[in-house]
Amino acid sequence: MVNAGAMSGSGNLMDFLDEPFPDVGTYEDFHTIDWLREKSRDTDRHRKITSKSKESIWEFIKSLLDAWSGWVVMLLIGLLAGTLAGVIDLAVDWMTDLKEGVCLSAFWYSHEQCCWTSNETTFEDRDKCPLWQKWSELLVNQSEICLFWMFHGASAYILNYLMYILWALLFAFLAVSLVRVFAPYACGSGIPEIKTILSGFIIRGYLGKWTLLIKTVTLVLVVSSGLSLGKEGPLVHVACCCGNFFSSLFSKYSKNEGKRREVLSAAAAAGVSVAFGAPIGGVLFSLEEVSYYFPLKTLWRSFFAALVAAFTLRSINPFGNSRLVLFYVEYHTPWYMAELFPFILLGVFGGLWGTLFIRCNIAWCRRRKTTRLGKYPVLEVIVVTAITAIIAYPNPYTRQSTSELISELFNDCGALESSQLCDYINDPNMTRPVDDIPDRPAGVGVYTAMWQLALALIFKIVVTIFTFGMKIPSGLFIPSMAVGAIAGRMVGIGVEQLAYHHHDWIIFRNWCRPGADCVTPGLYAMVGAAACLGGVTRMTVSLVVIMFELTGGLEYIVPLMAAAVTSKWVADAFGKEGIYEAHIHLNGYPFLDVKDEFTHRTLATDVMRPRRGEPPLSVLTQDSMTVEDVETLIKETDYNGFPVVVSRDSERLIGFAQRRELILAIKNARQRQEGIVSNSIMYFTEEPPELPANSPHPLKLRRILNLSPFTVTDHTPMETVVDIFRKLGLRQCLVTRSGRLLGIITKKDVLRHMAQMANQDPESIMFN
Amino acid sequence: MVNAGAMSGSGNLMDFLDEPFPDVGTYEDFHTIDWLREKSRDTDRHRKITSKSKESIWEFIKSLLDAWSGWVVMLLIGLLAGTLAGVIDLAVDWMTDLKEGVCLSAFWYSHEQCCWTSNETTFEDRDKCPLWQKWSELLVNQSEICLFWMFHGASAYILNYLMYILWALLFAFLAVSLVRVFAPYACGSGIPEIKTILSGFIIRGYLGKWTLLIKTVTLVLVVSSGLSLGKEGPLVHVACCCGNFFSSLFSKYSKNEGKRREVLSAAAAAGVSVAFGAPIGGVLFSLEEVSYYFPLKTLWRSFFAALVAAFTLRSINPFGNSRLVLFYVEYHTPWYMAELFPFILLGVFGGLWGTLFIRCNIAWCRRRKTTRLGKYPVLEVIVVTAITAIIAYPNPYTRQSTSELISELFNDCGALESSQLCDYINDPNMTRPVDDIPDRPAGVGVYTAMWQLALALIFKIVVTIFTFGMKIPSGLFIPSMAVGAIAGRMVGIGVEQLAYHHHDWIIFRNWCRPGADCVTPGLYAMVGAAACLGGVTRMTVSLVVIMFELTGGLEYIVPLMAAAVTSKWVADAFGKEGIYEAHIHLNGYPFLDVKDEFTHRTLATDVMRPRRGEPPLSVLTQDSMTVEDVETLIKETDYNGFPVVVSRDSERLIGFAQRRELILAIKNARQRQEGIVSNSIMYFTEEPPELPANSPHPLKLRRILNLSPFTVTDHTPMETVVDIFRKLGLRQCLVTRSGRLLGIITKKDVLRHMAQMANQDPESIMFN
């Protein structure tokens, strides 16, 4: 028997405790909670409040406040998460531009804001306004350094290049130092840990106030530093920290680990909602990807929190366009059946990318954990940032921020578009309305862009593998989407040009007459982004809904679904785990995935402890052990609890006693109760029998006994046991045969057995 | 002990059965399935296919086909559900118009289609085309009846009136007769029964082919007859029938009641998807409102089915506008904070309407069940139809079909609108663009419309209460939405006029300058519709998402949410049950609602049978009962199964034997096995002991014994027991104390106990 968990089954315990000991009902760090017990404690609380509310008006008001507190928490989470997301967006905007130059009128303006405020600019050269100065202009004009530079054009370029690298290094160094010094939990995307926490694991401080603060600040720094990472995953972590903070203000949530997790699920929805401006997608993400226990009440509240967050973000208006969504796109032409073929190809690409990324990233992270590499996190970040900045700067598609890149790739080429990607050769006779531009031959700009995009694709693929998992906040959504969007846009331009030059081919003849607008390369970029994101995370419904909320039309949902389905199938063929599950396993968290199916034919008897040949189960008897016996047993073992049986001969189970409460009860009794000595007999029965006069005072312990421990028979198939653990959220379960106690199965045993059956190392499950 | 259900726990039974008896694994009608057992049977099936697939290429292909069959079923369901919805829409359109007149060029054209085909009409008098003839025109012109009619105007009106009533009566009579004769299960909305079926209950024929056919046909008839009912709820039933039909084609689904229910959940999503043109809303409806067991895999497949259905419907294009959604609306002005007050008022109205409707409707349905009223369903339908038609005809808002009414009420008044509701007094100097019309004073038409709407509101409220529950297909969504839309539009017009005439009041001053378009009465109608629908069904997220998909903009989600939340709170204050749950209770189905919270402090020992004073539990012993003993026990009791214990003295549980399998096993043994006589001893042990030579041949029955029955201790709180029943989908559970068998709790016992605790009649739970 491995350390058996805390009291299982459920807590009618409280009924017998007149004065609960301190710390009763809390859990130790890195331990698993007992969902049934938490639920039952909440019901008790609720019963108390309901019965009290009839006593006085004040109590009635208190009960109303209690009932409303859930909505208040959601409102607060929505407001704070929306505000933080807005602030992060604004700060990232400014700091990303700071790498290139500064605004003379006010240094805290970003490039765009700077040029808005200058009135002299016309629409065409919005980007070139005198108030915004590149570092080369600023430094060269304002100092005498210009004397040293002979070739002015090249020197300005090199100066800007250096400033770009320096700023990037400064931001990255600041970020990694802050994380190391103040909040080590602020690193990574946070989603694997949040999934584990929501499944009922305790990681103290992971959602604390320091983590919130440091993650918010460092997130701005790392995104601005130009590393290949996104802010979307970390925003979920930030929102969950908000959720944890506000739930600590209300005793309903702060004192109940189960209820707290309901709030956190809603907070995760709010996080995605602000990350993409997609409230419905956020709720579905929380439901599909993150949450474990998601009652319908939570669904409704999550939706509320997600909406409040989205509207708060919109009123802050960080994108300056009153749009809720991160990438707003509007396409003007429908798609055609024949296009499904390239869409499915993009799905295959997405699946392959997902597999490649997960394998390489996990291999690299494992190397980081096991070799000396892990000892120099600051150096690693500095090196990766330097390499990223050096390679990224010369290529315009890697120099700009990744979200801008995706935005540009998603866009349809309108008449006013100045992007290089829209450098098509116009028909001089064309006098069409602006929205409906026919397919045109590609100009020089497009060909240049194709080369640059191809290089950017390779760069992004390689650098993202090394970036994700460093000791800084780093999200995966945006880099994955960028990889897909680049590939998609390239395929899209290819198909477009093919259709233009060969519109007499059979496949094009039906839907692509000359002069018609038949292919939208931006849509391909979007489909590619969905495919790659799906390949990495294995999201399905939420992915499609998020993308649907970006385009706002059902029209394009079929291409997105086709790509998402293909990408998931291709990726699943190489390995069932998404990146988050892979990181959970890498870290050895006890996560019992609801999506895994257990299909082996083992029985409970194969999994329970003690195994054959091991010493028998450590049990307590109901009326024959002395205090000293029990103290010895506690000292010699480290199990979290002990089954209580009628007698060692009959081995009939009557209940389960927790180690922690046994220790507290004995300590209490020795201090306060007279006549308790080492050879006092401990009784778990209802009434101790009449004892001879000279025998020591007995110790009654029925009140700490859990009388409803969860049991299964030794013949129960493991698939049923796994199902029970999953659905009821148990910590452990006792195994009996014909009423006799045989052994115990803990959550750790279940997870180790599952790992063994999947030919993985069972020792990788480290926590209980 | 009441008839204990079939084998619980789970089925390692199959492992011991070399040749399964016929009918093993099926359930009787009106019985509850055992989810764990179904799941375990599916895993067995899956294991077999996986191991076989390695044997040959043919088996591998078969395993691939099996894996794909889920998607094929979804595709087929989507296609059929979409097609049926399209056909129903077209037929309803035609038959509704048939009550008013007929198309001369082709009698199967609806009014609109008729006038499309006639080229002579201009845009303004689209509705008046010579090819479309009202009955009065047709009959009077083509016969000599005109001689009898002195006052031509009045007589034409009366003739049309009579024809309207006659057609309505004919349609209703046909519908109720078809339902009575061919498919009694086709009546009602079907959603309460589908909820029950999805929760694991068997109602044979409820989703059969006849039900599908008759429900589709009669749905067209009743909607066309002008009764106050909708087609949305029944469409869910129709889609589920499609799901059942297609799942019967694949053994994976037809032989497993659990898997079949996954398909049905997805079919329900497809049903809502085509009813409203809202695929995401449909999936959420299925998740929130209908489904019981909804694994994430099903979520993705539901989404697929819902999308296919929606696109099939769109390609049929029944509304002639390429729109997916039932009520397409586009508003041009934002809403203002101060408007939240009327929106919340509408929420309160919706909640009150929901309460009123549920109470009155249930009271009326109970009366129908218990008095002689229920014996004349045809007469009842005829009378209600006649009354509806007589009252409805004179009022234009009740004469038109309810969906048209809702559509008109939702609409914003554009410049080209000819509706009476848009009869505002125009400013002659106005030269604004079409979309942005400022608030104007109401004209005569609007005042008339207000009176007519008020009468229509009262009429709809009263008549819907009596209509829902008659022996015809009848949905609730549309009438509820109509009530809300009427009330909302009236409030909206009121606020609009108030704002126009008193724009100097403080509340209006900030947002409603003269000449601005500040109030959109159509939005109020929509909010009212959401509130009333929410009050009746208690939907939350899915309601808001469906409404969001109708408007297509996040802009108006806040008013909708405010109204939906208010309406739910108000309605919940008067009673927790929505209309569907109320009808489930009325019919006594064993439905264990996931949303109900059980908060009482009872223990398993209070609920289990036998109660104190009752005869002891009927048990089998493992090695001392003869065949005759068991046959007597089976004859004398009607329990569905018997616990097997070591001996009557020790009462230690070793397993559970099903009545059905016991009977089959004994019958089998007596026929085929030599030496089995009435005093053969039945052994449930692994090996029967050595017997004296002259004793009769023993009967080994271990293979029918379920060795992993589900047990709880007598001290387990009922809230935990309820949770276990709900989450694991058990049929029954054995109660033990210190390893001794004490009693049994069946799902029926749990439901009766819950009813008793809620002060309801426990005998109302009728099925097991």
XYZ file of N, CA and C in Angstrom, chain A residues 485-607:
369
model
N -0.554 30.008 -40.583
C -0.993 31.106 -41.438
C 0.005 31.334 -42.564
N 1.299 31.218 -42.248
C 2.309 31.397 -43.302
C 2.129 30.314 -44.363
N 2.074 29.040 -43.900
C 1.919 27.946 -44.852
C 0.638 28.125 -45.654
N -0.432 28.503 -44.962
C -1.724 28.653 -45.619
C -1.703 29.751 -46.675
N -1.120 30.875 -46.299
C -1.088 31.985 -47.252
C -0.285 31.600 -48.495
N 0.823 30.874 -48.274
C 1.633 30.459 -49.422
C 0.834 29.524 -50.326
N 0.173 28.548 -49.717
C -0.666 27.654 -50.520
C -1.745 28.461 -51.228
N -2.351 29.406 -50.500
C -3.437 30.208 -51.063
C -2.976 30.993 -52.287
N -1.807 31.637 -52.160
C -1.300 32.402 -53.309
C -1.010 31.463 -54.466
N -0.449 30.272 -54.128
C -0.188 29.283 -55.169
C -1.452 28.904 -55.913
N -2.493 28.567 -55.165
C -3.745 28.166 -55.801
C -4.315 29.319 -56.618
N -4.219 30.509 -56.072
C -4.753 31.693 -56.764
C -4.070 31.897 -58.115
N -2.742 31.809 -58.102
C -2.009 32.031 -59.343
C -2.261 30.901 -60.340
N -2.359 29.670 -59.788
C -2.667 28.525 -60.643
C -4.012 28.739 -61.309
N -4.982 29.189 -60.524
C -6.326 29.387 -61.059
C -6.338 30.532 -62.076
N -5.500 31.554 -61.825
C -5.480 32.673 -62.765
C -4.852 32.273 -64.089
N -3.716 31.593 -63.983
C -2.991 31.282 -65.224
C -3.570 30.084 -65.956
N -4.276 29.228 -65.252
C -4.782 28.007 -65.881
C -6.280 27.868 -65.681
N -7.001 28.918 -65.944
C -8.437 28.823 -65.660
C -9.180 27.941 -66.658
N -8.447 27.360 -67.607
C -9.110 26.425 -68.516
C -8.977 24.981 -68.038
N -8.195 24.754 -66.951
C -8.127 23.399 -66.396
C -9.506 22.968 -65.894
N -9.705 21.644 -65.934
C -11.049 21.155 -65.580
C -11.468 21.585 -64.182
N -10.537 21.442 -63.219
C -10.959 21.755 -61.849
C -11.297 23.226 -61.682
N -10.664 24.099 -62.465
C -10.956 25.523 -62.291
C -12.109 25.998 -63.167
N -12.349 25.244 -64.253
C -13.256 25.780 -65.255
C -14.633 26.117 -64.686
N -15.087 25.280 -63.746
C -16.462 25.465 -63.269
C -16.657 26.690 -62.390
N -15.625 27.030 -61.657
C -15.884 28.091 -60.675
C -14.983 29.297 -60.839
N -14.078 29.272 -61.787
C -13.138 30.388 -61.828
C -12.992 30.948 -63.235
N -13.974 31.704 -63.655
C -13.850 32.374 -64.940
C -12.847 33.515 -64.824
N -12.233 33.891 -65.953
C -11.317 35.039 -65.891
C -12.094 36.280 -65.475
N -11.469 37.096 -64.669
C -12.133 38.315 -64.217
C -12.995 38.103 -62.989
N -13.032 36.862 -62.493
C -13.807 36.621 -61.273
C -12.858 36.559 -60.089
N -13.391 36.863 -58.906
C -12.602 36.780 -57.685
C -12.879 35.410 -57.079
N -12.029 34.419 -57.383
C -12.404 33.076 -56.936
C -11.598 32.559 -55.763
N -10.364 32.947 -55.598
C -9.565 32.401 -54.492
C -9.220 33.524 -53.520
N -9.421 33.262 -52.238
C -9.089 34.231 -51.210
C -7.896 33.684 -50.433
N -6.666 34.149 -50.704
C -5.516 33.579 -49.998
C -5.609 33.757 -48.480
N -6.265 34.831 -48.040
C -6.401 35.048 -46.599
C -7.151 33.917 -45.918
N -8.154 33.373 -46.605
C -8.912 32.267 -46.026
C -8.013 31.051 -45.838
N -7.104 30.845 -46.796
C -6.168 29.718 -46.650
C -5.293 29.912 -45.429
N -4.887 31.150 -45.206
C -4.061 31.434 -44.033
C -4.824 31.087 -42.769
N -6.104 31.448 -42.749
C -6.908 31.181 -41.568
C -7.089 29.683 -41.361
N -7.351 28.970 -42.449
C -7.524 27.520 -42.351
C -6.224 26.876 -41.873
N -5.093 27.360 -42.421
C -3.807 26.816 -41.988
C -3.566 27.074 -40.514
N -3.922 28.278 -40.057
C -3.731 28.599 -38.642
C -4.555 27.674 -37.773
N -5.815 27.441 -38.177
C -6.674 26.532 -37.397
C -6.076 25.135 -37.387
N -5.569 24.678 -38.535
C -5.029 23.328 -38.620
C -3.825 23.167 -37.703
N -2.921 24.165 -37.721
C -1.724 24.030 -36.900
C -2.035 24.119 -35.417
N -2.937 25.029 -35.066
C -3.325 25.125 -33.666
C -3.980 23.830 -33.223
N -4.823 23.259 -34.090
C -5.476 21.997 -33.768
C -4.480 20.863 -33.625
N -3.468 20.850 -34.495
C -2.479 19.775 -34.417
C -1.712 19.804 -33.113
N -1.434 21.002 -32.609
C -0.646 21.100 -31.382
C -1.501 20.853 -30.151
N -2.683 21.479 -30.110
C -3.474 21.401 -28.879
C -4.548 20.326 -28.922
N -4.901 19.833 -30.102
C -5.992 18.863 -30.278
C -7.351 19.419 -29.850
N -7.487 20.730 -29.886
C -8.808 21.315 -29.669
C -9.679 20.998 -30.877
N -10.977 20.912 -30.678
C -11.854 20.687 -31.825
C -12.947 21.741 -31.879
N -14.011 21.527 -31.110
C -15.142 22.451 -31.183
C -14.715 23.862 -30.839
N -13.973 23.993 -29.732
C -13.626 25.349 -29.304
C -12.765 26.036 -30.359
N -11.899 25.278 -30.998
C -11.063 25.860 -32.056
C -11.923 26.426 -33.179
N -12.868 25.611 -33.634
C -13.711 26.065 -34.744
C -14.567 27.252 -34.312
N -15.058 27.214 -33.077
C -15.914 28.311 -32.628
C -15.106 29.596 -32.470
N -13.882 29.486 -31.960
C -13.039 30.687 -31.849
C -12.810 31.273 -33.244
N -12.469 30.412 -34.201
C -12.226 30.893 -35.559
C -13.502 31.471 -36.174
N -14.627 30.826 -35.845
C -15.911 31.320 -36.341
C -16.200 32.707 -35.787
N -15.858 32.910 -34.516
C -16.108 34.223 -33.937
C -15.188 35.275 -34.559
N -14.023 34.842 -35.056
C -13.148 35.811 -35.723
C -13.735 36.265 -37.054
N -14.261 35.304 -37.830
C -14.804 35.697 -39.132
C -16.241 36.156 -39.022
N -16.963 35.658 -38.027
C -18.324 36.115 -37.819
C -19.313 35.596 -38.835
N -18.934 34.611 -39.642
C -19.906 34.084 -40.591
C -19.851 32.566 -40.622
N -21.008 31.953 -40.728
C -21.044 30.489 -40.792
C -20.462 29.988 -42.103
N -20.394 30.862 -43.094
C -19.924 30.546 -44.433
C -18.638 29.724 -44.435
N -17.677 30.166 -43.592
C -16.338 29.587 -43.688
C -16.088 28.507 -42.652
N -17.172 28.056 -42.014
C -16.980 27.088 -40.938
C -16.640 25.715 -41.505
N -17.108 25.398 -42.694
C -16.830 24.080 -43.262
C -15.338 23.902 -43.589
N -14.691 24.858 -44.270
C -13.246 24.719 -44.448
C -12.502 24.575 -43.127
N -12.903 25.378 -42.136
C -12.215 25.319 -40.849
C -12.386 23.951 -40.213
N -13.630 23.421 -40.286
C -13.874 22.100 -39.695
C -13.082 21.040 -40.424
N -13.078 21.108 -41.754
C -12.360 20.090 -42.519
C -10.894 20.072 -42.118
N -10.286 21.270 -42.013
C -8.876 21.326 -41.642
C -8.666 20.851 -40.217
N -9.569 21.265 -39.292
C -9.394 20.887 -37.890
C -9.514 19.376 -37.718
N -10.495 18.772 -38.404
C -10.692 17.319 -38.289
C -9.476 16.588 -38.847
N -9.043 16.995 -40.040
C -7.899 16.314 -40.657
C -6.676 16.428 -39.771
N -6.434 17.637 -39.299
C -5.242 17.856 -38.496
C -5.278 17.004 -37.239
N -6.446 16.899 -36.606
C -6.538 16.088 -35.391
C -6.301 14.612 -35.716
N -6.888 14.130 -36.808
C -6.717 12.725 -37.164
C -5.267 12.400 -37.480
N -4.645 13.283 -38.265
C -3.247 13.030 -38.632
C -2.383 13.031 -37.377
N -2.589 14.041 -36.535
C -1.748 14.140 -35.341
C -2.019 12.961 -34.402
N -3.293 12.579 -34.254
C -3.634 11.467 -33.355
C -3.021 10.159 -33.830
N -2.834 10.039 -35.157
C -2.255 8.808 -35.682
C -0.828 8.628 -35.180
N -0.147 9.737 -34.856
C 1.237 9.632 -34.384
C 1.338 9.636 -32.864
N 0.265 9.932 -32.193
C 0.344 10.014 -30.735
C -0.864 10.748 -30.223
N -1.487 10.195 -29.182
C -2.776 10.731 -28.747
C -2.647 12.028 -27.961
N -1.438 12.285 -27.431
C -1.326 13.402 -26.514
C -1.190 14.747 -27.208
N -1.941 15.723 -26.753
C -1.709 17.102 -27.157
C -0.541 17.654 -26.358
N -0.136 18.861 -26.689
C 1.047 19.427 -26.043
C 0.834 19.597 -24.539
N -0.398 19.939 -24.135
C -0.614 20.171 -22.709
C -0.546 18.866 -21.931
N -1.145 17.810 -22.483
C -1.076 16.515 -21.803
C 0.374 16.039 -21.764
N 1.100 16.290 -22.859
C 2.497 15.859 -22.886
C 3.291 16.555 -21.785
N 3.030 17.837 -21.578
C 3.753 18.536 -20.519
C 3.311 18.090 -19.132
N 2.027 17.737 -19.014
C 1.562 17.212 -17.724
C 2.307 15.923 -17.400
N 2.427 15.035 -18.381
C 3.138 13.781 -18.143
C 4.601 14.028 -17.854
N 5.184 14.972 -18.603
C 6.588 15.281 -18.396
C 6.835 15.698 -16.951
N 5.872 16.438 -16.392
C 6.051 16.915 -15.032
C 5.554 15.927 -13.983
N 4.961 14.819 -14.437
C 4.535 13.782 -13.496
C 3.351 14.155 -12.636
N 2.500 15.069 -13.113
C 1.332 15.430 -12.322
C 0.299 14.314 -12.358
N -0.468 14.137 -11.296
C -1.480 13.073 -11.277
C -2.748 13.521 -11.986
N -2.746 13.465 -13.284
C -3.887 13.964 -14.043
C -4.587 12.788 -14.710
N -5.850 12.592 -14.338
C -6.633 11.484 -14.879
C -7.497 12.058 -15.999
N -7.029 11.914 -17.223
C -7.681 12.606 -18.336
C -9.049 11.993 -18.620
N -10.062 12.846 -18.746
C -11.389 12.329 -19.077
C -11.446 11.807 -20.501
N -10.487 12.231 -21.332
C -10.567 11.843 -22.739
C -9.910 10.494 -23.007
N -8.915 10.131 -22.188
C -8.278 8.820 -22.374
C -9.285 7.715 -22.159
N -9.241 6.713 -23.027
C -10.087 5.556 -22.759
C -9.214 4.417 -22.265
N -9.671 3.785 -21.197
C -8.934 2.648 -20.662
C -9.591 1.393 -21.196
N -8.865 0.621 -21.998
C -9.519 -0.512 -22.658
C -8.894 -1.852 -22.298
N -8.081 -1.892 -21.274
C -7.433 -3.167 -20.943
C -8.308 -4.005 -20.021
N -7.978 -5.303 -19.944
C -8.870 -6.218 -19.238
C -8.431 -6.502 -17.813
N -7.621 -5.650 -17.242
C -7.153 -5.942 -15.890
C -8.284 -5.736 -14.876
N -8.100 -6.355 -13.699
C -9.097 -6.244 -12.635
C -8.519 -5.452 -11.460
N -9.399 -5.068 -10.580
C -8.966 -4.294 -9.414
C -7.893 -5.047 -8.633
N -8.021 -6.356 -8.594
C -7.077 -7.147 -7.804
C -5.653 -7.064 -8.359
N -5.523 -6.754 -9.656
C -4.183 -6.631 -10.247
C -3.498 -5.327 -9.888
N -4.283 -4.344 -9.451
C -3.744 -3.005 -9.256
C -3.584 -2.677 -7.793
